[in-house]
XYZ file of C-alpha atoms in Angstrom:
229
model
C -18.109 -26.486 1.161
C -17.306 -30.043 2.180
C -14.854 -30.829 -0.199
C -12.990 -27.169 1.204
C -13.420 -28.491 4.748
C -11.668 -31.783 4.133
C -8.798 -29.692 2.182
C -8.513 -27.515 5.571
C -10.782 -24.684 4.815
C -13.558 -23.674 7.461
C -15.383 -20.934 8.290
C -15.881 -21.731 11.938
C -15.475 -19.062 14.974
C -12.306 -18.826 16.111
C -10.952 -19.438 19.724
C -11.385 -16.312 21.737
C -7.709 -16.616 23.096
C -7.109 -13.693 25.556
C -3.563 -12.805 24.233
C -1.241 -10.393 26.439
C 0.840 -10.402 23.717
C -1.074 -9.277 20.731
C 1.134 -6.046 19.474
C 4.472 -6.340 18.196
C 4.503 -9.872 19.748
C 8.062 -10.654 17.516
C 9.830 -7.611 17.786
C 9.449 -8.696 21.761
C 10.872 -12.281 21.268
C 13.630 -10.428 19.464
C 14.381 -8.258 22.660
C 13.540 -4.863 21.445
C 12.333 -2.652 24.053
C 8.384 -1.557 23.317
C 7.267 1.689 24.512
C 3.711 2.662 25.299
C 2.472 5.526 25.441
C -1.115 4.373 27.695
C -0.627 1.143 29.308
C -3.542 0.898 30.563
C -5.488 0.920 27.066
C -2.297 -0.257 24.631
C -2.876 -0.206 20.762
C -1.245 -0.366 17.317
C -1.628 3.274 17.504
C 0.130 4.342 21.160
C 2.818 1.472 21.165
C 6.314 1.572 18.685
C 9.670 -0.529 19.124
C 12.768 0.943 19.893
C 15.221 -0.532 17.147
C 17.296 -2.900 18.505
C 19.736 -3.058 15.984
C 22.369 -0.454 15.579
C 24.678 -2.283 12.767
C 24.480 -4.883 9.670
C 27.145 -6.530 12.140
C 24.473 -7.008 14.724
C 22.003 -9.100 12.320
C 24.441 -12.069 12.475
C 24.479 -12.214 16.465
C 20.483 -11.581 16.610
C 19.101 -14.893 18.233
C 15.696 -15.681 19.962
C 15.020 -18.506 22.084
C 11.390 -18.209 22.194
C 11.288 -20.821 25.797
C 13.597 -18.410 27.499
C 11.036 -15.529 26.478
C 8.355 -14.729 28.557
C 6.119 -12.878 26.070
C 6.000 -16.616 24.627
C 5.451 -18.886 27.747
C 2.595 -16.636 28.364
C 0.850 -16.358 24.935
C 1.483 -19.997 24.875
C 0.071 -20.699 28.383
C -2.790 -18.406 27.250
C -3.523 -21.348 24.495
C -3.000 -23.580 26.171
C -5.767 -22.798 28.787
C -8.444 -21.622 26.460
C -7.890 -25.251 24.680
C -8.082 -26.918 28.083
C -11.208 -25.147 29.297
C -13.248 -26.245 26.612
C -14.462 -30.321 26.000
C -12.649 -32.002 23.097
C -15.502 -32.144 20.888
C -16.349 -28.652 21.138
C -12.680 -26.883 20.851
C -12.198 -24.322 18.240
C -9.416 -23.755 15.792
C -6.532 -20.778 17.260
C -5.854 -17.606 14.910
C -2.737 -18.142 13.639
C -0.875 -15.014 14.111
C -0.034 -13.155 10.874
C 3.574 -13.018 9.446
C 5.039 -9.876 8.613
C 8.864 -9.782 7.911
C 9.643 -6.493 6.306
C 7.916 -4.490 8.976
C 9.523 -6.749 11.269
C 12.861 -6.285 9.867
C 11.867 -2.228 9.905
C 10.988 -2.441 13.791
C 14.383 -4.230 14.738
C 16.580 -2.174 12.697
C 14.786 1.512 11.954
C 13.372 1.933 8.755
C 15.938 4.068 7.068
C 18.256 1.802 8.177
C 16.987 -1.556 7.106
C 16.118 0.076 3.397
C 20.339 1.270 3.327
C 21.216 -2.287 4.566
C 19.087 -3.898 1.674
C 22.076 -2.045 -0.891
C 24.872 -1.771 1.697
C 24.995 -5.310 4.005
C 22.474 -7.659 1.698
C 24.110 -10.874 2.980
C 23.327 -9.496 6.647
C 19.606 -8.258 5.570
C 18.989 -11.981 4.393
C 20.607 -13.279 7.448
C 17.565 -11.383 9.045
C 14.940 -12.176 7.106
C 15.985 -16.041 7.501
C 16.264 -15.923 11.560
C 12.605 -14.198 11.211
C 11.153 -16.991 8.964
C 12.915 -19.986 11.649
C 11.488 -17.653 14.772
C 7.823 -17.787 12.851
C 8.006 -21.500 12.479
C 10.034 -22.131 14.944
C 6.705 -20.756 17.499
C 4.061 -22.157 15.164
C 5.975 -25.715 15.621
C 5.675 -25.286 19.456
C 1.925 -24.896 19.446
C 1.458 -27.823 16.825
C 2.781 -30.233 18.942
C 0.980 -29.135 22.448
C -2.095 -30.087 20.074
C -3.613 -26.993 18.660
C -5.051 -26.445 15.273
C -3.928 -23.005 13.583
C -5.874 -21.420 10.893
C -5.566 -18.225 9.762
C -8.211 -15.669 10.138
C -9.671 -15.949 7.001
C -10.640 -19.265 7.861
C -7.735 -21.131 5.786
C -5.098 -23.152 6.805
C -2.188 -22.350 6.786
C -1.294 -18.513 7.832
C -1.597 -14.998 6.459
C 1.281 -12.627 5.495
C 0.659 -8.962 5.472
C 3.520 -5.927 5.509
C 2.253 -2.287 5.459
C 6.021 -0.914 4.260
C 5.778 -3.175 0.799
C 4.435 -0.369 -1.210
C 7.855 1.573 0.089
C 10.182 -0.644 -1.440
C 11.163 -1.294 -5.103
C 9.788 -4.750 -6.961
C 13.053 -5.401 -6.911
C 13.582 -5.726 -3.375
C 10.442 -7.938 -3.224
C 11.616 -10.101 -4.974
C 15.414 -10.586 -3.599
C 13.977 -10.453 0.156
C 9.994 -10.120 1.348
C 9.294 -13.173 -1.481
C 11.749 -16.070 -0.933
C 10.370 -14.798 2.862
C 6.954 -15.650 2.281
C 7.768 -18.958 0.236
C 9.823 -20.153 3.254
C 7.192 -19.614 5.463
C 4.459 -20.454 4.017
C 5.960 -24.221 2.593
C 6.620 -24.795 6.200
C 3.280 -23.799 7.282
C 0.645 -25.186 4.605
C 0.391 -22.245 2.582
C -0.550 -18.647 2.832
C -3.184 -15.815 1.699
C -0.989 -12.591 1.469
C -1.749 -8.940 1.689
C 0.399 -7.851 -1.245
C 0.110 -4.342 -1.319
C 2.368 -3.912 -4.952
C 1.416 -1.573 -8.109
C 3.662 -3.890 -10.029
C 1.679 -5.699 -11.452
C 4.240 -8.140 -13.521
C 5.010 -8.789 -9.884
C 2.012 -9.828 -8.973
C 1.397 -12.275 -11.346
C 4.600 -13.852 -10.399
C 3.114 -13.541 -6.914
C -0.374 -15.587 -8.053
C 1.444 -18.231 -9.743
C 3.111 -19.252 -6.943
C 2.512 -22.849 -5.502
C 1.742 -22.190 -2.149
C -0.425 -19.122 -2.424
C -4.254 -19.521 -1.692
C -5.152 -16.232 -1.935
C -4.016 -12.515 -1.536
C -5.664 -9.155 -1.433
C -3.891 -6.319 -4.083
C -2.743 -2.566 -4.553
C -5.943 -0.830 -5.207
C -4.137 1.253 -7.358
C -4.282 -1.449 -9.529
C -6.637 -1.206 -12.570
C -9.331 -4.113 -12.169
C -9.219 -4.890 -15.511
C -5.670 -5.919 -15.270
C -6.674 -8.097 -11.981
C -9.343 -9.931 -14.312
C -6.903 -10.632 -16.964
């Protein structure tokens, strides 16, 4: 366990950082519209994006500025006062917020869309996926230098990337787009456990012999003697 700490590994509590910003906090800094269905008791289940874009066209104008955004001053200011409110000695590491670029790429553009684009416009569709990956690090940077350590919630450094639409798209497309993604990411951020919700499973060995991966959950219709080997 000590030799894990000093690597960056902990299994400490994690700062209880009251977030106004915790669903579909990217799709916001992006400037889609979210619609909820109770405000007064939003979830994952009552809130949804409205796509904000239309055309592949669109993808190479997309920019986020995530100072001019105030969904970011005030998550940041939310950080910012937890950290302060507590002594030095006795300040707790912040959940890094998971990264989730396919579902992300889904939200701004429509589903149906996004998985045409992939065939139709796949310069654009990488155009996206890169201004998603600088936006994620771009944020993560921010709160690095105001002083805060990020973990991710399973207690290792680094941060955890997770898309529910993966089983939805071909290994294929994994590979050219939600992969190079992750690497990105994750080499500017110390690593990654992933969620990697795949039957493939030639792809997810290629997935567990990657350098920056500390860990990652799998497709449970995966056959555990296959995950052993």
């Amino acid at each position: 366990v000590a030799q894990l700490n000093t690597m960056g590994f902990d299994n400490y509590p994690l700062a209880p950082i009251k977030d106004p910003h915790a669903i579909l906090f990217f799709e916001k800094l992006f400037g889609c519209e979210i619609c909820v269905k109770n405000p007064a008791a939003p979830s994952f289940f009552n809130t949804w994006p409205v796509p904000k874009i239309k055309t592949p066209d669109e993808i190479v104008r997309l920019e986020s500025d995530p100072d001019q955004h105030p969904a970011w001053r005030e998550y940041r200011d939310a950080v910012l006062r937890c950290r302060a409110s507590v002594a030095e000695a006795d300040r707790l590491p912040v959940p890094a917020r998971a990264f989730y670029p396919l579902d992300l790429a889904c939200n701004l553009c429509g589903t149906e869309n996004l998985f045409a684009w992939m065939w139709e416009a796949e310069d654009e569709v990488q155009q996206l996926f890169d201004k998603m990956a600088d936006l994620y690090i771009a944020t993560r940077k921010h709160l690095l230098e105001s002083g805060v350590r990020l973990v991710n919630v399973q207690g290792f450094p680094g941060i955890t990337c997770s898309d529910l639409q993966l089983p939805s798209i071909s290994p294929d497309m994994i590979r050219r787009f939600v992969l190079p993604c992750y690497a990105k990411v994750a080499r500017a951020c110390g690593g990654a456990f992933i969620g990697f919700d795949s039957c493939d499973i030639g792809l997810l060995e290629e997935v567990m012999a990657q350098d920056w991966l500390f860990g990652c959950s799998f497709d449970k219709r995966l056959p555990l003697s296959e995950i052993r080997r």
